[in-house]
Structures are given as structure tokens and as C-alpha cells.
XYZ file of C-alpha atoms in Angstrom:
240
model
C 97.467 109.123 28.251
C 100.732 107.213 29.364
C 100.402 106.537 33.050
C 104.200 106.239 34.409
C 105.297 105.395 37.836
C 108.394 106.899 38.925
C 110.284 106.501 42.371
C 110.616 109.941 42.812
C 106.684 110.256 43.044
C 106.582 107.428 45.615
C 107.099 104.188 43.591
C 108.578 102.720 40.329
C 105.958 100.337 39.435
C 102.723 98.790 40.859
C 101.983 95.233 41.450
C 98.041 95.046 40.692
C 95.983 92.762 38.384
C 95.119 95.686 35.994
C 93.582 93.004 33.485
C 91.736 90.470 35.351
C 92.769 87.098 34.531
C 95.949 87.950 32.932
C 99.017 86.519 34.107
C 101.013 89.869 34.174
C 100.589 91.728 37.296
C 103.432 94.029 37.521
C 103.542 97.442 35.371
C 106.014 100.406 35.057
C 103.351 102.267 33.250
C 100.111 101.657 31.115
C 98.091 103.558 28.662
C 94.829 104.910 28.736
C 93.863 105.060 24.636
C 91.038 106.878 23.194
C 90.472 104.217 20.266
C 92.530 106.117 17.720
C 90.935 106.205 14.190
C 88.401 104.508 15.783
C 86.966 107.070 18.322
C 83.925 108.158 16.680
C 83.064 104.674 15.717
C 82.821 101.379 17.820
C 85.683 102.358 20.304
C 86.662 98.787 20.643
C 87.847 97.574 17.162
C 91.655 97.647 18.019
C 91.067 95.952 21.234
C 88.568 93.372 19.686
C 90.900 92.281 17.012
C 93.845 91.993 19.464
C 91.987 89.892 21.870
C 91.044 87.611 19.362
C 94.456 86.238 19.225
C 95.112 86.540 22.975
C 95.368 82.974 23.636
C 98.074 82.234 20.638
C 101.812 82.566 20.420
C 101.861 86.562 19.813
C 102.860 89.569 21.298
C 99.709 91.880 21.718
C 98.448 94.483 24.015
C 95.874 93.213 26.658
C 92.667 95.466 27.180
C 90.297 96.558 29.685
C 87.904 99.336 29.385
C 87.603 102.163 31.833
C 85.868 105.381 32.677
C 88.383 108.040 33.035
C 88.527 111.194 35.616
C 90.765 113.747 35.529
C 91.029 115.707 38.926
C 87.676 114.586 39.533
C 86.386 115.796 35.898
C 84.682 113.092 33.958
C 86.894 112.493 30.650
C 85.152 109.694 28.758
C 85.743 106.079 28.069
C 89.126 104.743 27.340
C 90.702 101.493 26.912
C 93.386 100.295 29.428
C 96.254 98.974 27.261
C 99.902 97.676 28.107
C 102.225 100.251 26.915
C 105.025 99.105 24.248
C 108.234 99.793 26.141
C 111.450 97.947 27.188
C 109.449 96.799 30.065
C 106.575 95.096 28.068
C 109.348 92.020 27.286
C 110.564 92.355 30.884
C 106.962 91.779 32.596
C 105.992 89.104 29.840
C 108.726 87.014 29.395
C 111.454 88.022 31.988
C 113.854 89.954 29.779
C 116.281 92.430 31.260
C 114.932 95.641 29.893
C 118.636 96.901 29.725
C 119.576 94.134 27.291
C 117.006 93.969 24.691
C 117.020 95.473 20.971
C 113.538 97.149 20.336
C 113.022 98.648 16.845
C 110.043 100.386 15.164
C 109.002 100.890 11.588
C 112.330 100.988 9.355
C 114.965 100.236 11.751
C 114.597 103.150 14.142
C 115.967 102.149 17.382
C 113.974 102.766 20.916
C 116.228 100.328 22.687
C 119.556 98.775 22.115
C 120.935 99.206 18.473
C 119.677 97.931 15.073
C 122.938 96.146 14.118
C 121.609 92.613 14.574
C 118.456 93.243 12.584
C 120.286 94.843 9.735
C 122.395 91.871 9.440
C 119.201 90.132 8.986
C 118.049 92.249 6.300
C 121.591 92.032 4.656
C 121.143 88.125 4.641
C 117.594 87.891 3.013
C 118.793 90.759 0.316
C 121.571 88.554 -0.686
C 121.241 85.183 -0.125
C 119.018 82.411 -1.865
C 116.242 82.246 0.491
C 114.814 78.749 -0.902
C 117.533 76.978 0.625
C 117.527 74.823 4.101
C 120.586 76.796 4.857
C 118.584 79.850 4.668
C 115.754 78.371 6.708
C 118.295 77.353 9.480
C 119.445 80.718 9.587
C 116.152 82.423 9.809
C 114.914 80.183 12.323
C 118.037 80.894 14.762
C 117.178 84.728 14.356
C 113.666 84.950 14.110
C 110.667 83.409 16.113
C 109.043 81.979 13.289
C 105.636 80.590 14.738
C 105.319 84.310 16.271
C 106.358 86.059 12.873
C 103.926 83.963 10.466
C 101.247 84.170 13.084
C 101.815 88.252 13.126
C 101.744 88.441 9.164
C 98.824 86.255 9.262
C 96.820 88.357 11.697
C 97.716 91.452 9.799
C 96.509 89.958 6.502
C 93.094 88.701 8.112
C 92.348 92.139 9.676
C 93.164 93.937 6.532
C 95.006 96.543 8.642
C 95.541 99.219 5.887
C 97.502 101.182 8.057
C 100.467 98.670 8.046
C 103.085 97.319 7.298
C 104.737 100.749 6.078
C 104.064 101.886 9.754
C 102.967 100.816 13.439
C 105.642 98.142 13.362
C 107.515 97.322 16.663
C 110.021 94.329 16.916
C 112.051 93.363 19.919
C 114.712 90.503 20.726
C 116.955 89.822 23.962
C 120.483 90.473 23.150
C 121.815 87.349 23.601
C 122.904 84.071 21.788
C 119.547 82.692 21.637
C 117.418 85.735 21.385
C 114.945 85.786 18.389
C 112.702 88.612 16.800
C 109.334 89.071 17.863
C 106.519 91.537 16.609
C 104.217 93.376 18.884
C 100.540 93.640 17.383
C 99.063 97.013 18.038
C 97.202 99.930 16.500
C 94.612 97.905 14.363
C 92.142 100.808 14.120
C 92.165 100.502 10.331
C 91.371 96.975 10.286
C 88.221 95.190 9.396
C 87.205 97.969 7.024
C 87.135 101.138 9.061
C 87.077 102.769 5.883
C 85.077 101.893 2.627
C 88.364 100.472 1.149
C 88.824 97.901 3.724
C 85.860 95.574 3.125
C 87.385 94.367 -0.268
C 90.993 94.836 -0.137
C 93.476 91.869 -0.914
C 95.679 92.344 1.851
C 97.864 89.499 1.152
C 98.497 91.096 -2.142
C 99.070 94.411 -0.449
C 101.601 93.124 2.079
C 103.681 91.295 -0.486
C 103.612 93.919 -3.327
C 106.971 95.034 -4.582
C 105.947 98.214 -5.571
C 103.840 100.344 -3.193
C 100.121 100.960 -4.062
C 99.408 103.115 -1.167
C 101.338 104.867 1.600
C 101.627 101.837 3.987
C 103.311 99.362 1.700
C 106.618 100.653 0.571
C 109.290 98.083 -0.613
C 111.095 98.413 2.807
C 108.242 97.408 4.494
C 107.294 94.366 2.363
C 110.948 93.195 1.879
C 110.875 90.819 4.852
C 107.757 88.923 4.123
C 108.677 88.656 0.409
C 111.661 87.264 1.262
C 110.320 84.854 3.975
C 107.970 83.481 1.704
C 110.614 82.647 -0.931
C 111.700 79.640 1.334
C 109.104 76.915 0.724
C 109.117 75.705 4.120
C 107.988 79.183 5.598
C 105.609 79.406 2.703
C 103.756 76.575 3.529
C 103.643 77.408 7.016
C 102.306 80.856 6.067
C 99.535 79.196 3.900
C 98.534 76.763 6.681
C 98.241 79.551 9.077
C 96.049 81.753 7.042
């Protein structure tokens, strides 16, 4: 369930500590999540993996379990989660929700446009990525600390439902805005299905040819090009 607040129903947002101890207390919406593919197993798999990195420099969805009732009828156990929308960077970082680019998967536009990101892809596809100049450019348009941590977390979790899907990334539309990635939908991680327990996800996420549906060439391009730069490669290795 997506729970949304709208002015026509009385208020456009709530100010409430939906997640106790979390610094964000203003919400335009939130999600009651049934745990996705993990529904019939632990019911906390995605939440557990996301909260492992909650104290690090990474965008993730905060978590709290809840018992749900719909019109007084028991509806089961759900995970209260932050909703990924234009208001996510607003409430976390003070970003203007009308002045961001937010994309998903292969350049699909959620908010703003994809022009800036397509320029980034053009650069990494045509330039020598091993040079200091390439690093300087990447550092100016990507939050490299967050990006490297995001890739490392996905590899560590062995999330087989990524990177060919479940990607959302955003930036503020100004001269200093840098791309950040949001961690979500990790239900396939930590060996949900049999293959996960022994998958080499680092090889999977850097593959030049697809081995399964979730690592087509477009989805591995960015990380392949990033580690072609020795500075970023070393930072990724050390993060892992």
C-alpha cells in the first residue's frame, strides 16, 4: 500500500516520528510493504539488509514493522517504509522536489529529465577513464563515496535482482548537484533462492555480457567504467 497525504483530504503531509530515533519526521507519503519476494520467508530480509548500512553515507529506506488493519479488518504484518519519490530528497536533504532529476533503471525519467545523466554516460563511453581528468569530472557529477558504497553493498548482499532492475538515482538540478543512488528492493539478497549462496556478485555486476536477466550491458556500464579509473578502483576494493 502507498499511503499518501493530500490537501483535498485535510492535509498534504504529516509531521510525526514515523520511525522512532530517525531524524526525518515530515512525510508526504509512506509505504506499507509486504516484503516482496521474501513474503513467505523471513518477512524482514530487505529491511535487515538496509538497516545494516543505515549509519553510513548511503540512501536507503528506513524501516519499522506494523500490524495493519483495513476498515477494522486484520490485514497482516507489514513493513512501514519511506516512499521513494521527489519528496525523499526533500525531507532527507532539503532538496527542492521541483528541482531534481530522478531516474530509474535505464534512464527512465521519474522527475526532471535525463539530459545530465546521458551526458555522463556519453563521457564514460568515449573518454579514457584512467586519467586524473576523468576522475575530476566524475567526482564533480557523482557522489563517489555514496556511489561506491552503494555498489559495494549490492555486491555484499549478492542481490540477484540488480543491477538490471531496481535502480533509482537522483541529483539536485544545480551546479553542485551530484548523482546518488537509493538502496531498495533487496529481497533476492543473501541467498533467497538457491543460487544466491555461492554467486560471485562482483563478477556478475561487472560482466560485459549478460549471464542472467539482471546484468545486461547497459546495467553494468557505469561500474565497469568507474573501476577503469585506478583511484576509484582502489576505493571500491577498500570499501569491499
